[in-house]
Amino acid sequence: MQSTDLTLRLPEWMELPVPQLRNDLEVHREELLSWHVDPETERVRFLSVIAGDREAARAVATDLDVVHRFDITPIDEDTFYAYAVMDVRAADASLMGAFDEPGLVIVPPIVYTSSETVHVTVLGEPDALAGLLEAFPDGVEIDVERVSDHRHRVETLAGRLTARQFEAMETARAVGYYDVPRTGSLAEVAVALECSESASSTLLRTAESVLVDAALGR
């Protein structure tokens, strides 16, 4: 069993018809966690985590004719869950149809980093994966980021950070190293971890790099 990481760039006709300038929306990232298509109503229900301006997102969603329900549950000031029910447009059906082949499984989340840029991991048999690139609609640009035996690091941090990196970050947080303004020093982190300042700095910078990659969908 293999998997591939793909970055898709959608043509304009496949994007949602957002009735305002994209830069005004201020949605930086959407992680599509779960979805279900009802073939009888031809509607899709989905749950996402979105980083951005929730009131702007609500205003845009409620203005779209294809959206029948849009509920928001805040996580913090800049992040929220969104539950939506919307019509399956022809553009949506053509994109989803590329993955609707025996032997293929989408590994959630599907990550949108802009209205036209989609990051998706697909698991499947080599023959099924080989035919996937030919199944996308015309106009979709595809970058293959990786093809290998499935070792996908899921979006949960347990799949990205080592136990020692977790310990370093927890310690740094406890001593105030991540306070704004900072109230704890690297030296205090090193003492608590029983290692040198250089080693503790390397642990923290490595963990921070992993978190940045996770945030940017790398």
PDB file of C-alpha atoms in Angstrom:
ATOM      1  CA  MET A   1       0.000   0.000   0.000  1.00  0.00           C
ATOM      2  CA  GLN A   2       1.324   3.401  -0.969  1.00  0.00           C
ATOM      3  CA  SER A   3       0.237   6.983  -0.490  1.00  0.00           C
ATOM      4  CA  THR A   4       0.871  10.280  -2.219  1.00  0.00           C
ATOM      5  CA  ASP A   5       0.769  13.905  -1.124  1.00  0.00           C
ATOM      6  CA  LEU A   6      -0.693  16.164  -3.806  1.00  0.00           C
ATOM      7  CA  THR A   7      -1.035  19.934  -4.105  1.00  0.00           C
ATOM      8  CA  LEU A   8      -3.888  20.884  -6.432  1.00  0.00           C
ATOM      9  CA  ARG A   9      -4.377  24.344  -7.905  1.00  0.00           C
ATOM     10  CA  LEU A  10      -7.945  24.752  -9.066  1.00  0.00           C
ATOM     11  CA  PRO A  11      -8.994  26.783 -12.094  1.00  0.00           C
ATOM     12  CA  GLU A  12     -11.284  29.712 -11.423  1.00  0.00           C
ATOM     13  CA  TRP A  13     -14.387  27.875 -12.624  1.00  0.00           C
ATOM     14  CA  MET A  14     -13.935  25.296  -9.841  1.00  0.00           C
ATOM     15  CA  GLU A  15     -13.621  27.788  -6.982  1.00  0.00           C
ATOM     16  CA  LEU A  16     -16.583  28.868  -4.872  1.00  0.00           C
ATOM     17  CA  PRO A  17     -18.153  32.057  -6.281  1.00  0.00           C
ATOM     18  CA  VAL A  18     -17.176  34.207  -3.306  1.00  0.00           C
ATOM     19  CA  PRO A  19     -18.924  37.591  -3.751  1.00  0.00           C
ATOM     20  CA  GLN A  20     -16.022  39.743  -2.528  1.00  0.00           C
ATOM     21  CA  LEU A  21     -12.298  40.173  -2.998  1.00  0.00           C
ATOM     22  CA  ARG A  22     -10.334  37.149  -1.793  1.00  0.00           C
ATOM     23  CA  ASN A  23      -7.960  39.271   0.258  1.00  0.00           C
ATOM     24  CA  ASP A  24     -10.878  40.643   2.283  1.00  0.00           C
ATOM     25  CA  LEU A  25     -11.977  37.203   3.436  1.00  0.00           C
ATOM     26  CA  GLU A  26      -8.931  36.657   5.672  1.00  0.00           C
ATOM     27  CA  VAL A  27      -9.252  32.879   5.863  1.00  0.00           C
ATOM     28  CA  HIS A  28      -5.717  31.552   6.103  1.00  0.00           C
ATOM     29  CA  ARG A  29      -6.331  27.824   6.289  1.00  0.00           C
ATOM     30  CA  GLU A  30      -9.201  25.365   6.261  1.00  0.00           C
ATOM     31  CA  GLU A  31      -8.838  21.728   7.300  1.00  0.00           C
ATOM     32  CA  LEU A  32     -11.733  19.636   6.009  1.00  0.00           C
ATOM     33  CA  LEU A  33     -12.054  16.960   8.702  1.00  0.00           C
ATOM     34  CA  SER A  34     -15.125  14.972   7.686  1.00  0.00           C
ATOM     35  CA  TRP A  35     -17.726  15.016   4.940  1.00  0.00           C
ATOM     36  CA  HIS A  36     -20.699  13.068   3.635  1.00  0.00           C
ATOM     37  CA  VAL A  37     -22.449  13.369   0.285  1.00  0.00           C
ATOM     38  CA  ASP A  38     -26.175  12.587   0.261  1.00  0.00           C
ATOM     39  CA  PRO A  39     -26.932  11.265  -3.241  1.00  0.00           C
ATOM     40  CA  GLU A  40     -30.681  11.772  -2.780  1.00  0.00           C
ATOM     41  CA  THR A  41     -30.505  15.492  -1.987  1.00  0.00           C
ATOM     42  CA  GLU A  42     -27.238  16.080  -3.881  1.00  0.00           C
ATOM     43  CA  ARG A  43     -25.925  17.974  -0.885  1.00  0.00           C
ATOM     44  CA  VAL A  44     -22.700  17.569   1.062  1.00  0.00           C
ATOM     45  CA  ARG A  45     -22.388  17.963   4.828  1.00  0.00           C
ATOM     46  CA  PHE A  46     -18.942  18.682   6.160  1.00  0.00           C
ATOM     47  CA  LEU A  47     -17.004  19.730   9.249  1.00  0.00           C
ATOM     48  CA  SER A  48     -13.937  21.941   8.996  1.00  0.00           C
ATOM     49  CA  VAL A  49     -11.471  23.720  11.245  1.00  0.00           C
ATOM     50  CA  ILE A  50     -10.806  27.203   9.893  1.00  0.00           C
ATOM     51  CA  ALA A  51      -8.136  29.736  10.852  1.00  0.00           C
ATOM     52  CA  GLY A  52      -9.301  33.242  10.008  1.00  0.00           C
ATOM     53  CA  ASP A  53     -11.985  35.863  10.500  1.00  0.00           C
ATOM     54  CA  ARG A  54     -15.083  33.899  11.508  1.00  0.00           C
ATOM     55  CA  GLU A  55     -17.569  36.737  11.004  1.00  0.00           C
ATOM     56  CA  ALA A  56     -16.236  37.394   7.502  1.00  0.00           C
ATOM     57  CA  ALA A  57     -16.481  33.678   6.753  1.00  0.00           C
ATOM     58  CA  ARG A  58     -20.054  33.588   8.083  1.00  0.00           C
ATOM     59  CA  ALA A  59     -21.048  36.594   5.961  1.00  0.00           C
ATOM     60  CA  VAL A  60     -19.605  35.066   2.804  1.00  0.00           C
ATOM     61  CA  ALA A  61     -21.121  31.615   3.423  1.00  0.00           C
ATOM     62  CA  THR A  62     -24.611  32.952   4.072  1.00  0.00           C
ATOM     63  CA  ASP A  63     -24.460  34.992   0.859  1.00  0.00           C
ATOM     64  CA  LEU A  64     -23.797  31.919  -1.278  1.00  0.00           C
ATOM     65  CA  ASP A  65     -26.890  30.374  -2.853  1.00  0.00           C
ATOM     66  CA  VAL A  66     -25.346  26.899  -2.718  1.00  0.00           C
ATOM     67  CA  VAL A  67     -24.936  27.027   1.091  1.00  0.00           C
ATOM     68  CA  HIS A  68     -28.036  25.964   3.049  1.00  0.00           C
ATOM     69  CA  ARG A  69     -26.560  25.885   6.543  1.00  0.00           C
ATOM     70  CA  PHE A  70     -23.400  27.287   8.114  1.00  0.00           C
ATOM     71  CA  ASP A  71     -22.841  26.894  11.862  1.00  0.00           C
ATOM     72  CA  ILE A  72     -19.774  28.155  13.704  1.00  0.00           C
ATOM     73  CA  THR A  73     -18.302  26.957  17.001  1.00  0.00           C
ATOM     74  CA  PRO A  74     -15.418  29.173  18.194  1.00  0.00           C
ATOM     75  CA  ILE A  75     -12.190  27.527  19.352  1.00  0.00           C
ATOM     76  CA  ASP A  76     -10.307  30.732  20.112  1.00  0.00           C
ATOM     77  CA  GLU A  77     -10.185  34.265  18.739  1.00  0.00           C
ATOM     78  CA  ASP A  78      -8.845  33.245  15.335  1.00  0.00           C
ATOM     79  CA  THR A  79      -9.904  29.601  14.920  1.00  0.00           C
ATOM     80  CA  PHE A  80     -13.296  27.936  14.706  1.00  0.00           C
ATOM     81  CA  TYR A  81     -15.181  24.823  13.664  1.00  0.00           C
ATOM     82  CA  ALA A  82     -17.551  25.226  10.736  1.00  0.00           C
ATOM     83  CA  TYR A  83     -20.380  22.819   9.975  1.00  0.00           C
ATOM     84  CA  ALA A  84     -21.956  23.377   6.572  1.00  0.00           C
ATOM     85  CA  VAL A  85     -24.569  21.903   4.298  1.00  0.00           C
ATOM     86  CA  MET A  86     -24.294  22.892   0.657  1.00  0.00           C
ATOM     87  CA  ASP A  87     -25.244  21.778  -2.817  1.00  0.00           C
ATOM     88  CA  VAL A  88     -22.781  19.612  -4.693  1.00  0.00           C
ATOM     89  CA  ARG A  89     -21.907  21.788  -7.682  1.00  0.00           C
ATOM     90  CA  ALA A  90     -20.843  20.287 -10.993  1.00  0.00           C
ATOM     91  CA  ALA A  91     -17.324  21.529 -10.256  1.00  0.00           C
ATOM     92  CA  ASP A  92     -17.337  19.760  -6.875  1.00  0.00           C
ATOM     93  CA  ALA A  93     -18.637  16.526  -8.390  1.00  0.00           C
ATOM     94  CA  SER A  94     -15.951  16.557 -11.077  1.00  0.00           C
ATOM     95  CA  LEU A  95     -13.199  17.028  -8.492  1.00  0.00           C
ATOM     96  CA  MET A  96     -14.536  14.443  -6.034  1.00  0.00           C
ATOM     97  CA  GLY A  97     -15.113  12.026  -8.898  1.00  0.00           C
ATOM     98  CA  ALA A  98     -11.364  11.799  -9.485  1.00  0.00           C
ATOM     99  CA  PHE A  99     -11.007  10.066  -6.108  1.00  0.00           C
ATOM    100  CA  ASP A 100     -14.081   7.857  -6.530  1.00  0.00           C
ATOM    101  CA  GLU A 101     -12.162   4.853  -7.820  1.00  0.00           C
ATOM    102  CA  PRO A 102     -11.738   1.377  -6.327  1.00  0.00           C
ATOM    103  CA  GLY A 103      -8.547   1.122  -4.317  1.00  0.00           C
ATOM    104  CA  LEU A 104      -8.270   4.812  -3.348  1.00  0.00           C
ATOM    105  CA  VAL A 105      -8.849   6.362   0.084  1.00  0.00           C
ATOM    106  CA  ILE A 106      -8.489  10.047   0.990  1.00  0.00           C
ATOM    107  CA  VAL A 107      -6.594  10.549   4.249  1.00  0.00           C
ATOM    108  CA  PRO A 108      -8.162  13.481   6.163  1.00  0.00           C
ATOM    109  CA  PRO A 109      -7.810  16.339   6.541  1.00  0.00           C
ATOM    110  CA  ILE A 110      -8.036  17.950   3.119  1.00  0.00           C
ATOM    111  CA  VAL A 111      -6.272  21.276   3.591  1.00  0.00           C
ATOM    112  CA  TYR A 112      -7.155  24.498   1.765  1.00  0.00           C
ATOM    113  CA  THR A 113      -4.504  27.214   2.064  1.00  0.00           C
ATOM    114  CA  SER A 114      -6.322  29.502  -0.370  1.00  0.00           C
ATOM    115  CA  SER A 115      -9.499  29.368  -2.437  1.00  0.00           C
ATOM    116  CA  GLU A 116      -7.632  27.656  -5.252  1.00  0.00           C
ATOM    117  CA  THR A 117      -4.910  25.649  -3.443  1.00  0.00           C
ATOM    118  CA  VAL A 118      -5.745  22.225  -1.987  1.00  0.00           C
ATOM    119  CA  HIS A 119      -3.409  19.775  -0.232  1.00  0.00           C
ATOM    120  CA  VAL A 120      -4.564  16.159  -0.092  1.00  0.00           C
ATOM    121  CA  THR A 121      -3.081  12.788   0.844  1.00  0.00           C
ATOM    122  CA  VAL A 122      -4.396   9.714  -0.983  1.00  0.00           C
ATOM    123  CA  LEU A 123      -3.829   6.102   0.040  1.00  0.00           C
ATOM    124  CA  GLY A 124      -4.145   3.250  -2.409  1.00  0.00           C
ATOM    125  CA  GLU A 125      -2.700   0.465  -4.467  1.00  0.00           C
ATOM    126  CA  PRO A 126       0.092   1.557  -6.855  1.00  0.00           C
ATOM    127  CA  ASP A 127      -2.031   0.964  -9.973  1.00  0.00           C
ATOM    128  CA  ALA A 128      -4.902   3.024  -8.595  1.00  0.00           C
ATOM    129  CA  LEU A 129      -2.579   5.865  -7.612  1.00  0.00           C
ATOM    130  CA  ALA A 130      -0.935   5.800 -11.026  1.00  0.00           C
ATOM    131  CA  GLY A 131      -4.297   6.426 -12.709  1.00  0.00           C
ATOM    132  CA  LEU A 132      -5.306   9.208 -10.329  1.00  0.00           C
ATOM    133  CA  LEU A 133      -3.422  12.021 -12.046  1.00  0.00           C
ATOM    134  CA  GLU A 134      -5.238  11.355 -15.314  1.00  0.00           C
ATOM    135  CA  ALA A 135      -8.640  11.485 -13.593  1.00  0.00           C
ATOM    136  CA  PHE A 136      -8.597  15.152 -12.561  1.00  0.00           C
ATOM    137  CA  PRO A 137     -10.627  17.631 -14.623  1.00  0.00           C
ATOM    138  CA  ASP A 138      -8.909  19.771 -17.237  1.00  0.00           C
ATOM    139  CA  GLY A 139      -7.352  22.895 -15.802  1.00  0.00           C
ATOM    140  CA  VAL A 140      -6.370  21.437 -12.438  1.00  0.00           C
ATOM    141  CA  GLU A 141      -2.640  21.893 -11.874  1.00  0.00           C
ATOM    142  CA  ILE A 142      -1.081  19.054  -9.881  1.00  0.00           C
ATOM    143  CA  ASP A 143       2.176  18.959  -7.923  1.00  0.00           C
ATOM    144  CA  VAL A 144       3.156  15.517  -6.635  1.00  0.00           C
ATOM    145  CA  GLU A 145       4.934  16.220  -3.356  1.00  0.00           C
ATOM    146  CA  ARG A 146       5.588  12.610  -2.376  1.00  0.00           C
ATOM    147  CA  VAL A 147       4.881   9.028  -3.406  1.00  0.00           C
ATOM    148  CA  SER A 148       6.029   6.262  -1.052  1.00  0.00           C
ATOM    149  CA  ASP A 149       4.938   3.529   1.297  1.00  0.00           C
ATOM    150  CA  HIS A 150       2.316   5.055   3.546  1.00  0.00           C
ATOM    151  CA  ARG A 151       4.045   6.797   6.431  1.00  0.00           C
ATOM    152  CA  HIS A 152       1.860   9.881   6.495  1.00  0.00           C
ATOM    153  CA  ARG A 153       2.372  12.016   9.579  1.00  0.00           C
ATOM    154  CA  VAL A 154      -1.150  12.818  10.562  1.00  0.00           C
ATOM    155  CA  GLU A 155      -2.102  16.319  11.624  1.00  0.00           C
ATOM    156  CA  THR A 156      -2.166  15.250  15.277  1.00  0.00           C
ATOM    157  CA  LEU A 157       1.081  16.374  16.858  1.00  0.00           C
ATOM    158  CA  ALA A 158       1.690  12.908  18.282  1.00  0.00           C
ATOM    159  CA  GLY A 159       2.637  11.898  14.765  1.00  0.00           C
ATOM    160  CA  ARG A 160       5.123  14.763  14.360  1.00  0.00           C
ATOM    161  CA  LEU A 161       6.936  15.429  17.655  1.00  0.00           C
ATOM    162  CA  THR A 162       9.110  13.073  19.670  1.00  0.00           C
ATOM    163  CA  ALA A 163       8.511  12.543  23.379  1.00  0.00           C
ATOM    164  CA  ARG A 164      11.643  14.574  24.162  1.00  0.00           C
ATOM    165  CA  GLN A 165      10.435  17.451  21.983  1.00  0.00           C
ATOM    166  CA  PHE A 166       7.069  17.404  23.759  1.00  0.00           C
ATOM    167  CA  GLU A 167       8.898  17.480  27.099  1.00  0.00           C
ATOM    168  CA  ALA A 168      11.039  20.416  25.976  1.00  0.00           C
ATOM    169  CA  MET A 169       8.056  22.472  24.828  1.00  0.00           C
ATOM    170  CA  GLU A 170       6.019  21.665  27.944  1.00  0.00           C
ATOM    171  CA  THR A 171       8.981  22.665  30.102  1.00  0.00           C
ATOM    172  CA  ALA A 172       9.555  25.882  28.171  1.00  0.00           C
ATOM    173  CA  ARG A 173       5.889  26.797  28.534  1.00  0.00           C
ATOM    174  CA  ALA A 174       5.958  26.038  32.269  1.00  0.00           C
ATOM    175  CA  VAL A 175       8.959  28.281  32.983  1.00  0.00           C
ATOM    176  CA  GLY A 176       7.524  31.165  30.943  1.00  0.00           C
ATOM    177  CA  TYR A 177       9.773  30.880  27.898  1.00  0.00           C
ATOM    178  CA  TYR A 178       6.743  31.309  25.594  1.00  0.00           C
ATOM    179  CA  ASP A 179       5.089  34.063  27.609  1.00  0.00           C
ATOM    180  CA  VAL A 180       4.645  37.412  25.847  1.00  0.00           C
ATOM    181  CA  PRO A 181       6.675  39.191  27.057  1.00  0.00           C
ATOM    182  CA  ARG A 182       9.018  36.300  27.908  1.00  0.00           C
ATOM    183  CA  THR A 183       9.344  35.615  31.634  1.00  0.00           C
ATOM    184  CA  GLY A 184      11.544  32.507  31.500  1.00  0.00           C
ATOM    185  CA  SER A 185      14.993  32.001  30.022  1.00  0.00           C
ATOM    186  CA  LEU A 186      16.607  29.301  27.925  1.00  0.00           C
ATOM    187  CA  ALA A 187      18.927  28.662  30.851  1.00  0.00           C
ATOM    188  CA  GLU A 188      15.928  27.791  33.040  1.00  0.00           C
ATOM    189  CA  VAL A 189      14.661  25.415  30.363  1.00  0.00           C
ATOM    190  CA  ALA A 190      18.071  23.744  30.201  1.00  0.00           C
ATOM    191  CA  VAL A 191      18.201  23.293  33.973  1.00  0.00           C
ATOM    192  CA  ALA A 192      14.734  21.739  34.056  1.00  0.00           C
ATOM    193  CA  LEU A 193      15.597  19.404  31.176  1.00  0.00           C
ATOM    194  CA  GLU A 194      18.988  18.564  32.703  1.00  0.00           C
ATOM    195  CA  CYS A 195      20.858  19.376  29.500  1.00  0.00           C
ATOM    196  CA  SER A 196      22.941  22.178  28.040  1.00  0.00           C
ATOM    197  CA  GLU A 197      21.467  25.433  26.747  1.00  0.00           C
ATOM    198  CA  SER A 198      22.638  24.439  23.270  1.00  0.00           C
ATOM    199  CA  ALA A 199      20.813  21.098  23.474  1.00  0.00           C
ATOM    200  CA  SER A 200      17.624  22.664  24.807  1.00  0.00           C
ATOM    201  CA  SER A 201      17.749  25.327  22.104  1.00  0.00           C
ATOM    202  CA  THR A 202      18.104  22.638  19.423  1.00  0.00           C
ATOM    203  CA  LEU A 203      15.167  20.692  20.870  1.00  0.00           C
ATOM    204  CA  LEU A 204      12.916  23.753  20.885  1.00  0.00           C
ATOM    205  CA  ARG A 205      13.911  25.042  17.460  1.00  0.00           C
ATOM    206  CA  THR A 206      13.422  21.603  15.924  1.00  0.00           C
ATOM    207  CA  ALA A 207       9.973  21.248  17.509  1.00  0.00           C
ATOM    208  CA  GLU A 208       9.030  24.789  16.457  1.00  0.00           C
ATOM    209  CA  SER A 209      10.080  24.030  12.888  1.00  0.00           C
ATOM    210  CA  VAL A 210       7.818  20.970  12.871  1.00  0.00           C
ATOM    211  CA  LEU A 211       4.906  23.060  14.159  1.00  0.00           C
ATOM    212  CA  VAL A 212       5.467  25.713  11.492  1.00  0.00           C
ATOM    213  CA  ASP A 213       5.444  23.010   8.798  1.00  0.00           C
ATOM    214  CA  ALA A 214       2.216  21.596  10.244  1.00  0.00           C
ATOM    215  CA  ALA A 215       0.594  25.026  10.272  1.00  0.00           C
ATOM    216  CA  LEU A 216       1.555  25.664   6.638  1.00  0.00           C
ATOM    217  CA  GLY A 217       0.556  22.229   5.411  1.00  0.00           C
ATOM    218  CA  ARG A 218       4.065  21.011   4.672  1.00  0.00           C
TER     219      ARG A 218
END
